[in-house]
Amino acid sequence: SDAPSVTASQEVCEGSTIADLSADVQWYAEAEGGMALSGDTVLEAGVYYAGLTSNGCDSPRAMVEINFTVVSAPEGDATQEIFISSGETATVSDIVVSGSNIVWYATEADALAGTNPLSADTELVSGATYYAVAFENGCASTPFAVTIEIFLSLNDMLFGSFNYYPNPVVDVLNIS
């Protein structure tokens, strides 16, 4: 029989396995002989061979070069201060990082699994850590953690409306 028809060069995400390649063929590390690779074999950049077995006969193997799409993690300050005005809330869209197609997650586990992404209008919690993942060609970066501190803008502080007494102070200062 003929060698299987497969794309001679394939781009996969870093960390992909044999199971992420075409399931219609068997994959080998050698051009001839050797055992078929199991689906959980983690791919390395380089050459693999695709073959078919039909009625106990093996086809010639087709050579396939595997390349990786490596996505750079987002970059930015790992701790960010966000200043808001009275009555406003800080949201995910206020966090500043660089990278392409950023998706935010509330936990590292969600970021690694790609589950439960946060919307841009999700309200932030001061002191919490959020995780940014960049996506490119269907591949994800490693998560980048950002801890948020939220502060009320100084423009909203009404310092002139404070009352204090006694003046001069001896032991206790009363502020209202």
CSV table of N, CA, C and O in Angstrom, one decimal, residues 23-140:
chain,number,residue,atom,x,y,z
A,23,ALA,N,-5.3,11.3,14.0
A,23,ALA,CA,-5.6,10.0,14.6
A,23,ALA,C,-5.8,8.9,13.5
A,23,ALA,O,-5.9,7.7,13.9
A,24,ASP,N,-5.7,9.2,12.3
A,24,ASP,CA,-6.0,8.3,11.2
A,24,ASP,C,-4.8,7.4,10.9
A,24,ASP,O,-4.9,6.5,10.1
A,25,VAL,N,-3.6,7.7,11.5
A,25,VAL,CA,-2.4,7.0,11.2
A,25,VAL,C,-1.7,6.6,12.5
A,25,VAL,O,-2.1,7.0,13.6
A,26,GLN,N,-0.7,5.7,12.4
A,26,GLN,CA,0.1,5.4,13.6
A,26,GLN,C,1.4,6.2,13.4
A,26,GLN,O,1.9,6.4,12.3
A,27,TRP,N,1.9,6.6,14.6
A,27,TRP,CA,3.1,7.5,14.6
A,27,TRP,C,4.3,6.7,15.1
A,27,TRP,O,4.2,6.0,16.1
A,28,TYR,N,5.5,7.0,14.5
A,28,TYR,CA,6.7,6.3,14.8
A,28,TYR,C,7.8,7.3,15.0
A,28,TYR,O,7.8,8.3,14.3
A,29,ALA,N,8.9,6.9,15.7
A,29,ALA,CA,10.1,7.7,15.8
A,29,ALA,C,11.1,7.3,14.7
A,29,ALA,O,12.0,8.1,14.5
A,30,GLU,N,10.9,6.2,14.1
A,30,GLU,CA,11.8,5.7,13.1
A,30,GLU,C,11.1,5.6,11.7
A,30,GLU,O,9.9,5.3,11.7
A,31,ALA,N,11.9,5.7,10.7
A,31,ALA,CA,11.4,5.5,9.3
A,31,ALA,C,11.0,4.1,9.0
A,31,ALA,O,10.0,3.8,8.3
A,32,GLU,N,11.6,3.1,9.7
A,32,GLU,CA,11.3,1.7,9.5
A,32,GLU,C,11.4,1.0,10.9
A,32,GLU,O,12.3,1.4,11.7
A,33,GLY,N,10.6,0.0,11.1
A,33,GLY,CA,10.7,-0.8,12.4
A,33,GLY,C,10.3,0.1,13.6
A,33,GLY,O,9.7,1.1,13.4
A,34,GLY,N,10.5,-0.5,14.7
A,34,GLY,CA,10.1,0.2,16.0
A,34,GLY,C,8.7,0.1,16.3
A,34,GLY,O,7.9,-0.4,15.4
A,35,MET,N,8.3,0.4,17.4
A,35,MET,CA,6.9,0.3,17.9
A,35,MET,C,6.2,1.7,17.7
A,35,MET,O,6.8,2.7,17.7
A,36,ALA,N,4.9,1.6,17.4
A,36,ALA,CA,4.1,2.8,17.3
A,36,ALA,C,4.1,3.6,18.6
A,36,ALA,O,4.2,3.0,19.7
A,37,LEU,N,4.2,4.9,18.5
A,37,LEU,CA,4.2,5.7,19.7
A,37,LEU,C,2.8,5.8,20.3
A,37,LEU,O,1.8,5.9,19.6
A,38,SER,N,2.8,5.8,21.6
A,38,SER,CA,1.4,5.9,22.3
A,38,SER,C,0.9,7.4,22.2
A,38,SER,O,1.7,8.3,22.0
A,39,GLY,N,-0.4,7.5,22.4
A,39,GLY,CA,-1.0,8.8,22.3
A,39,GLY,C,-0.5,9.9,23.3
A,39,GLY,O,-0.5,11.0,23.0
A,40,ASP,N,0.0,9.4,24.4
A,40,ASP,CA,0.4,10.3,25.5
A,40,ASP,C,1.9,10.7,25.4
A,40,ASP,O,2.4,11.4,26.2
A,41,THR,N,2.6,10.2,24.3
A,41,THR,CA,4.0,10.6,24.0
A,41,THR,C,4.0,12.1,23.8
A,41,THR,O,3.4,12.6,22.8
A,42,VAL,N,4.8,12.9,24.6
A,42,VAL,CA,5.0,14.3,24.4
A,42,VAL,C,5.9,14.5,23.2
A,42,VAL,O,7.0,13.9,23.1
A,43,LEU,N,5.4,15.3,22.2
A,43,LEU,CA,6.2,15.6,21.0
A,43,LEU,C,7.4,16.5,21.3
A,43,LEU,O,7.4,17.4,22.2
A,44,GLU,N,8.5,16.3,20.6
A,44,GLU,CA,9.6,17.2,20.6
A,44,GLU,C,9.8,17.7,19.1
A,44,GLU,O,9.3,17.0,18.2
A,45,ALA,N,10.4,18.8,19.0
A,45,ALA,CA,10.6,19.3,17.6
A,45,ALA,C,11.5,18.3,16.9
A,45,ALA,O,12.4,17.8,17.5
A,46,GLY,N,11.1,18.1,15.6
A,46,GLY,CA,11.9,17.1,14.9
A,46,GLY,C,11.1,16.3,13.9
A,46,GLY,O,10.0,16.8,13.5
A,47,VAL,N,11.6,15.2,13.5
A,47,VAL,CA,10.9,14.4,12.5
A,47,VAL,C,10.2,13.1,13.1
A,47,VAL,O,10.8,12.5,14.0
A,48,TYR,N,9.0,12.9,12.7
A,48,TYR,CA,8.2,11.7,13.1
A,48,TYR,C,7.8,11.0,11.8
A,48,TYR,O,7.8,11.6,10.7
A,49,TYR,N,7.3,9.8,11.9
A,49,TYR,CA,6.9,9.1,10.7
A,49,TYR,C,5.4,8.6,10.9
A,49,TYR,O,5.1,8.0,11.9
A,50,ALA,N,4.6,8.7,9.9
A,50,ALA,CA,3.2,8.3,9.9
A,50,ALA,C,3.1,7.1,9.0
A,50,ALA,O,3.6,7.0,7.9
A,51,GLY,N,2.4,6.0,9.6
A,51,GLY,CA,2.2,4.8,8.8
A,51,GLY,C,0.8,4.2,9.0
A,51,GLY,O,0.1,4.6,10.0
A,52,LEU,N,0.5,3.3,8.2
A,52,LEU,CA,-0.8,2.6,8.3
A,52,LEU,C,-0.6,1.1,8.3
A,52,LEU,O,0.3,0.6,7.7
A,53,THR,N,-1.5,0.4,9.0
A,53,THR,CA,-1.5,-1.0,9.0
A,53,THR,C,-2.8,-1.5,8.6
A,53,THR,O,-3.9,-1.1,9.1
A,54,SER,N,-2.9,-2.3,7.5
A,54,SER,CA,-4.1,-2.8,7.0
A,54,SER,C,-3.9,-4.3,6.7
A,54,SER,O,-3.0,-4.7,6.0
A,55,ASN,N,-4.8,-5.1,7.3
A,55,ASN,CA,-4.8,-6.6,7.1
A,55,ASN,C,-3.4,-7.1,7.4
A,55,ASN,O,-2.9,-8.0,6.7
A,56,GLY,N,-2.8,-6.6,8.5
A,56,GLY,CA,-1.5,-7.1,8.9
A,56,GLY,C,-0.3,-6.6,8.1
A,56,GLY,O,0.8,-7.0,8.4
A,57,CYS,N,-0.5,-5.8,7.1
A,57,CYS,CA,0.5,-5.2,6.3
A,57,CYS,C,0.8,-3.7,6.7
A,57,CYS,O,-0.2,-3.0,6.8
A,58,ASP,N,2.1,-3.4,6.8
A,58,ASP,CA,2.4,-2.0,7.1
A,58,ASP,C,2.7,-1.3,5.8
A,58,ASP,O,3.3,-1.8,4.9
A,59,SER,N,2.2,0.0,5.7
A,59,SER,CA,2.5,0.8,4.5
A,59,SER,C,3.9,1.4,4.7
A,59,SER,O,4.4,1.4,5.8
A,60,PRO,N,4.4,2.0,3.6
A,60,PRO,CA,5.6,2.8,3.8
A,60,PRO,C,5.2,4.0,4.7
A,60,PRO,O,4.1,4.3,4.8
A,61,ARG,N,6.2,4.5,5.4
A,61,ARG,CA,5.9,5.6,6.3
A,61,ARG,C,6.3,7.0,5.7
A,61,ARG,O,7.2,7.1,4.9
A,62,ALA,N,5.4,7.9,6.0
A,62,ALA,CA,5.6,9.3,5.5
A,62,ALA,C,6.3,10.1,6.5
A,62,ALA,O,5.9,10.1,7.7
A,63,MET,N,7.3,10.9,6.1
A,63,MET,CA,8.1,11.7,7.1
A,63,MET,C,7.3,13.0,7.3
A,63,MET,O,6.8,13.6,6.4
A,64,VAL,N,7.2,13.4,8.6
A,64,VAL,CA,6.5,14.6,9.0
A,64,VAL,C,7.5,15.4,10.0
A,64,VAL,O,7.9,14.8,11.0
A,65,GLU,N,7.7,16.7,9.6
A,65,GLU,CA,8.5,17.5,10.5
A,65,GLU,C,7.6,18.2,11.5
A,65,GLU,O,6.6,18.8,11.0
A,66,ILE,N,7.9,18.2,12.7
A,66,ILE,CA,7.1,18.8,13.8
A,66,ILE,C,7.8,20.1,14.3
A,66,ILE,O,9.0,20.0,14.7
A,67,ASN,N,7.1,21.2,14.2
A,67,ASN,CA,7.6,22.5,14.7
A,67,ASN,C,6.6,23.0,15.8
A,67,ASN,O,5.4,22.6,15.8
A,68,PHE,N,7.1,23.8,16.7
A,68,PHE,CA,6.3,24.3,17.8
A,68,PHE,C,5.9,25.7,17.6
A,68,PHE,O,6.8,26.5,17.2
A,69,THR,N,4.7,26.1,18.0
A,69,THR,CA,4.3,27.4,18.2
A,69,THR,C,4.5,27.7,19.7
A,69,THR,O,3.9,27.1,20.6
A,70,VAL,N,5.5,28.6,20.0
A,70,VAL,CA,5.8,29.0,21.4
A,70,VAL,C,5.2,30.4,21.6
A,70,VAL,O,5.6,31.3,20.8
A,71,VAL,N,4.3,30.5,22.5
A,71,VAL,CA,3.7,31.8,22.8
A,71,VAL,C,4.4,32.4,24.0
A,71,VAL,O,4.4,31.8,25.1
A,72,SER,N,4.8,33.6,23.8
A,72,SER,CA,5.5,34.4,24.9
A,72,SER,C,4.4,34.7,26.0
A,72,SER,O,3.3,35.2,25.6
A,73,ALA,N,4.8,34.6,27.2
A,73,ALA,CA,3.9,35.0,28.3
A,73,ALA,C,3.7,36.5,28.3
A,73,ALA,O,4.6,37.2,27.9
A,74,PRO,N,2.5,37.0,28.8
A,74,PRO,CA,2.3,38.4,28.9
A,74,PRO,C,3.4,39.0,29.8
A,74,PRO,O,3.9,38.3,30.7
A,75,GLU,N,3.6,40.3,29.6
A,75,GLU,CA,4.6,41.0,30.5
A,75,GLU,C,3.9,42.2,31.0
A,75,GLU,O,3.0,42.8,30.5
A,76,GLY,N,4.4,42.6,32.2
A,76,GLY,CA,3.9,43.8,32.9
A,76,GLY,C,4.4,43.8,34.3
A,76,GLY,O,5.3,43.0,34.7
A,77,ASP,N,3.9,44.7,35.1
A,77,ASP,CA,4.2,44.7,36.6
A,77,ASP,C,3.5,43.6,37.3
A,77,ASP,O,2.3,43.5,37.1
A,78,ALA,N,4.2,42.9,38.1
A,78,ALA,CA,3.6,41.7,38.8
A,78,ALA,C,2.7,42.2,39.9
A,78,ALA,O,1.8,41.5,40.4
A,79,THR,N,2.9,43.5,40.4
A,79,THR,CA,2.0,44.1,41.4
A,79,THR,C,1.6,45.4,40.7
A,79,THR,O,2.4,46.2,40.3
A,80,GLN,N,0.3,45.6,40.7
A,80,GLN,CA,-0.3,46.9,40.1
A,80,GLN,C,-1.2,47.6,41.0
A,80,GLN,O,-2.0,46.9,41.6
A,81,GLU,N,-1.0,48.9,41.1
A,81,GLU,CA,-1.9,49.7,41.9
A,81,GLU,C,-2.9,50.4,40.9
A,81,GLU,O,-2.5,51.0,39.9
A,82,ILE,N,-4.2,50.3,41.3
A,82,ILE,CA,-5.2,50.9,40.5
A,82,ILE,C,-6.0,51.9,41.3
A,82,ILE,O,-6.4,51.6,42.4
A,83,PHE,N,-6.0,53.1,40.8
A,83,PHE,CA,-6.7,54.2,41.6
A,83,PHE,C,-8.1,54.5,40.9
A,83,PHE,O,-8.2,54.6,39.7
A,84,ILE,N,-9.1,54.5,41.8
A,84,ILE,CA,-10.5,54.7,41.3
A,84,ILE,C,-11.1,55.9,42.0
A,84,ILE,O,-10.6,56.2,43.1
A,85,SER,N,-12.1,56.4,41.4
A,85,SER,CA,-12.8,57.5,42.0
A,85,SER,C,-14.0,56.9,42.9
A,85,SER,O,-14.4,55.8,42.7
A,86,SER,N,-14.5,57.7,43.8
A,86,SER,CA,-15.6,57.3,44.6
A,86,SER,C,-16.7,56.8,43.8
A,86,SER,O,-17.1,57.5,42.8
A,87,GLY,N,-17.3,55.7,44.1
A,87,GLY,CA,-18.4,55.1,43.4
A,87,GLY,C,-18.0,54.3,42.2
A,87,GLY,O,-18.9,53.7,41.6
A,88,GLU,N,-16.8,54.3,41.8
A,88,GLU,CA,-16.3,53.4,40.7
A,88,GLU,C,-15.8,52.1,41.2
A,88,GLU,O,-15.5,51.9,42.4
A,89,THR,N,-15.6,51.2,40.3
A,89,THR,CA,-15.0,49.9,40.6
A,89,THR,C,-13.9,49.7,39.6
A,89,THR,O,-13.9,50.1,38.5
A,90,ALA,N,-12.9,48.9,40.0
A,90,ALA,CA,-11.8,48.5,39.2
A,90,ALA,C,-12.2,47.2,38.5
A,90,ALA,O,-12.8,46.3,39.1
A,91,THR,N,-11.9,47.1,37.2
A,91,THR,CA,-12.3,45.9,36.5
A,91,THR,C,-11.0,45.3,35.8
A,91,THR,O,-10.0,45.9,35.7
A,92,VAL,N,-11.2,44.0,35.3
A,92,VAL,CA,-10.1,43.3,34.6
A,92,VAL,C,-9.5,44.2,33.5
A,92,VAL,O,-8.3,44.2,33.3
A,93,SER,N,-10.3,45.0,32.8
A,93,SER,CA,-9.8,45.9,31.8
A,93,SER,C,-8.9,46.9,32.2
A,93,SER,O,-8.2,47.5,31.4
A,94,ASP,N,-8.8,47.2,33.6
A,94,ASP,CA,-7.9,48.1,34.1
A,94,ASP,C,-6.4,47.6,34.3
A,94,ASP,O,-5.5,48.3,34.6
A,95,ILE,N,-6.3,46.3,34.2
A,95,ILE,CA,-5.0,45.7,34.4
A,95,ILE,C,-4.2,45.9,33.1
A,95,ILE,O,-4.7,45.6,32.0
A,96,VAL,N,-2.9,46.2,33.3
A,96,VAL,CA,-2.0,46.6,32.1
A,96,VAL,C,-0.9,45.5,32.0
A,96,VAL,O,-0.1,45.3,32.8
A,97,VAL,N,-1.0,44.8,30.9
A,97,VAL,CA,0.0,43.8,30.5
A,97,VAL,C,0.2,43.9,28.9
A,97,VAL,O,-0.7,44.4,28.2
A,98,SER,N,1.3,43.5,28.4
A,98,SER,CA,1.5,43.5,27.0
A,98,SER,C,1.5,42.0,26.5
A,98,SER,O,1.9,41.1,27.3
A,99,GLY,N,1.0,41.8,25.3
A,99,GLY,CA,0.9,40.5,24.8
A,99,GLY,C,-0.2,40.4,23.8
A,99,GLY,O,-1.0,41.4,23.7
A,100,SER,N,-0.3,39.3,23.1
A,100,SER,CA,-1.4,39.2,22.1
A,100,SER,C,-2.5,38.4,22.6
A,100,SER,O,-2.3,37.4,23.3
A,101,ASN,N,-3.8,38.8,22.3
A,101,ASN,CA,-5.0,38.0,22.7
A,101,ASN,C,-4.9,37.5,24.1
A,101,ASN,O,-5.0,36.3,24.4
A,102,ILE,N,-4.9,38.5,25.0
A,102,ILE,CA,-4.8,38.2,26.5
A,102,ILE,C,-6.2,37.7,27.0
A,102,ILE,O,-7.2,38.4,26.8
A,103,VAL,N,-6.2,36.7,27.8
A,103,VAL,CA,-7.4,36.2,28.5
A,103,VAL,C,-7.0,36.1,30.0
A,103,VAL,O,-5.9,35.6,30.3
A,104,TRP,N,-7.9,36.6,30.8
A,104,TRP,CA,-7.7,36.7,32.3
A,104,TRP,C,-8.4,35.5,33.0
A,104,TRP,O,-9.5,35.2,32.6
A,105,TYR,N,-7.8,35.1,34.1
A,105,TYR,CA,-8.4,34.0,34.9
A,105,TYR,C,-8.2,34.4,36.4
A,105,TYR,O,-7.2,35.1,36.8
A,106,ALA,N,-9.1,33.9,37.3
A,106,ALA,CA,-9.1,34.2,38.7
A,106,ALA,C,-8.1,33.3,39.4
A,106,ALA,O,-7.6,33.6,40.5
A,107,THR,N,-7.8,32.1,38.9
A,107,THR,CA,-6.9,31.2,39.6
A,107,THR,C,-5.9,30.7,38.6
A,107,THR,O,-6.1,30.6,37.4
A,108,GLU,N,-4.8,30.2,39.1
A,108,GLU,CA,-3.7,29.6,38.3
A,108,GLU,C,-4.2,28.3,37.7
A,108,GLU,O,-3.9,28.0,36.5
A,109,ALA,N,-5.0,27.6,38.4
A,109,ALA,CA,-5.5,26.3,37.9
A,109,ALA,C,-6.4,26.5,36.7
A,109,ALA,O,-6.3,25.8,35.7
A,110,ASP,N,-7.3,27.6,36.8
A,110,ASP,CA,-8.1,27.9,35.6
A,110,ASP,C,-7.3,28.4,34.4
A,110,ASP,O,-7.6,28.0,33.3
A,111,ALA,N,-6.2,29.1,34.7
A,111,ALA,CA,-5.4,29.6,33.6
A,111,ALA,C,-4.6,28.5,32.9
A,111,ALA,O,-4.5,28.5,31.7
A,112,LEU,N,-4.2,27.5,33.7
A,112,LEU,CA,-3.5,26.4,33.1
A,112,LEU,C,-4.4,25.5,32.3
A,112,LEU,O,-4.0,24.9,31.3
A,113,ALA,N,-5.6,25.4,32.8
A,113,ALA,CA,-6.6,24.5,32.1
A,113,ALA,C,-7.4,25.3,31.0
A,113,ALA,O,-8.1,24.6,30.2
A,114,GLY,N,-7.3,26.6,31.0
A,114,GLY,CA,-8.0,27.4,30.0
A,114,GLY,C,-9.5,27.4,30.3
A,114,GLY,O,-10.3,27.5,29.4
A,115,THR,N,-9.9,27.3,31.6
A,115,THR,CA,-11.3,27.3,32.0
A,115,THR,C,-11.7,28.5,32.8
A,115,THR,O,-10.9,29.1,33.4
A,116,ASN,N,-13.0,28.9,32.7
A,116,ASN,CA,-13.5,30.0,33.5
A,116,ASN,C,-12.8,31.3,33.2
A,116,ASN,O,-12.4,32.0,34.2
A,117,PRO,N,-12.7,31.7,32.0
A,117,PRO,CA,-12.1,33.0,31.7
A,117,PRO,C,-12.9,34.2,32.3
A,117,PRO,O,-14.2,34.0,32.4
A,118,LEU,N,-12.3,35.3,32.7
A,118,LEU,CA,-13.0,36.4,33.2
A,118,LEU,C,-13.3,37.4,32.1
A,118,LEU,O,-12.5,37.5,31.2
A,119,SER,N,-14.5,38.0,32.2
A,119,SER,CA,-14.8,39.0,31.2
A,119,SER,C,-14.1,40.3,31.6
A,119,SER,O,-13.7,40.5,32.7
A,120,ALA,N,-14.0,41.2,30.6
A,120,ALA,CA,-13.3,42.5,30.8
A,120,ALA,C,-13.9,43.4,31.9
A,120,ALA,O,-13.3,44.2,32.6
A,121,ASP,N,-15.3,43.2,32.2
A,121,ASP,CA,-15.9,44.0,33.2
A,121,ASP,C,-16.0,43.3,34.5
A,121,ASP,O,-16.7,43.8,35.4
A,122,THR,N,-15.3,42.2,34.7
A,122,THR,CA,-15.3,41.5,36.0
A,122,THR,C,-14.6,42.5,37.1
A,122,THR,O,-13.5,43.0,36.8
A,123,GLU,N,-15.3,42.7,38.2
A,123,GLU,CA,-14.8,43.6,39.2
A,123,GLU,C,-13.6,42.9,39.9
A,123,GLU,O,-13.6,41.8,40.3
A,124,LEU,N,-12.6,43.7,40.1
A,124,LEU,CA,-11.3,43.3,40.8
A,124,LEU,C,-11.5,43.4,42.3
A,124,LEU,O,-12.2,44.2,42.8
A,125,VAL,N,-10.8,42.5,43.0
A,125,VAL,CA,-10.7,42.5,44.5
A,125,VAL,C,-9.3,43.0,44.9
A,125,VAL,O,-8.3,42.4,44.4
A,126,SER,N,-9.2,44.0,45.7
A,126,SER,CA,-7.9,44.5,46.2
A,126,SER,C,-7.2,43.3,46.9
A,126,SER,O,-7.8,42.7,47.8
A,127,GLY,N,-5.9,43.1,46.6
A,127,GLY,CA,-5.1,42.1,47.2
A,127,GLY,C,-5.2,40.8,46.5
A,127,GLY,O,-4.4,39.8,46.8
A,128,ALA,N,-6.1,40.6,45.5
A,128,ALA,CA,-6.2,39.4,44.8
A,128,ALA,C,-5.2,39.3,43.7
A,128,ALA,O,-4.7,40.3,43.2
A,129,THR,N,-4.9,38.1,43.3
A,129,THR,CA,-4.0,37.8,42.1
A,129,THR,C,-4.8,37.3,41.0
A,129,THR,O,-5.6,36.4,41.2
A,130,TYR,N,-4.5,37.8,39.8
A,130,TYR,CA,-5.2,37.4,38.6
A,130,TYR,C,-4.1,36.9,37.6
A,130,TYR,O,-2.9,37.3,37.7
A,131,TYR,N,-4.5,36.0,36.7
A,131,TYR,CA,-3.6,35.4,35.8
A,131,TYR,C,-3.9,35.6,34.3
A,131,TYR,O,-5.0,35.4,33.9
A,132,ALA,N,-2.9,36.2,33.6
A,132,ALA,CA,-3.0,36.5,32.2
A,132,ALA,C,-2.4,35.4,31.3
A,132,ALA,O,-1.3,34.9,31.7
A,133,VAL,N,-3.1,35.0,30.3
A,133,VAL,CA,-2.6,34.0,29.3
A,133,VAL,C,-2.7,34.6,27.9
A,133,VAL,O,-3.8,35.1,27.6
A,134,ALA,N,-1.6,34.6,27.2
A,134,ALA,CA,-1.6,35.0,25.8
A,134,ALA,C,-1.9,33.9,24.9
A,134,ALA,O,-1.5,32.7,25.1
A,135,PHE,N,-2.7,34.1,23.8
A,135,PHE,CA,-3.0,33.0,22.8
A,135,PHE,C,-2.6,33.5,21.5
A,135,PHE,O,-2.7,34.6,21.1
A,136,GLU,N,-2.0,32.5,20.7
A,136,GLU,CA,-1.6,32.7,19.3
A,136,GLU,C,-1.7,31.4,18.6
A,136,GLU,O,-1.2,30.3,19.0
A,137,ASN,N,-2.4,31.4,17.5
A,137,ASN,CA,-2.6,30.2,16.6
A,137,ASN,C,-3.2,29.1,17.4
A,137,ASN,O,-2.8,27.9,17.2
A,138,GLY,N,-4.1,29.4,18.4
A,138,GLY,CA,-4.7,28.3,19.2
A,138,GLY,C,-3.8,27.8,20.3
A,138,GLY,O,-4.2,26.9,21.0
A,139,CYS,N,-2.6,28.3,20.5
A,139,CYS,CA,-1.7,27.9,21.5
A,139,CYS,C,-1.7,28.9,22.6
A,139,CYS,O,-1.8,30.1,22.4
A,140,ALA,N,-1.5,28.5,23.9
A,140,ALA,CA,-1.5,29.3,25.0
A,140,ALA,C,-0.1,29.5,25.6
A,140,ALA,O,0.7,28.6,25.6
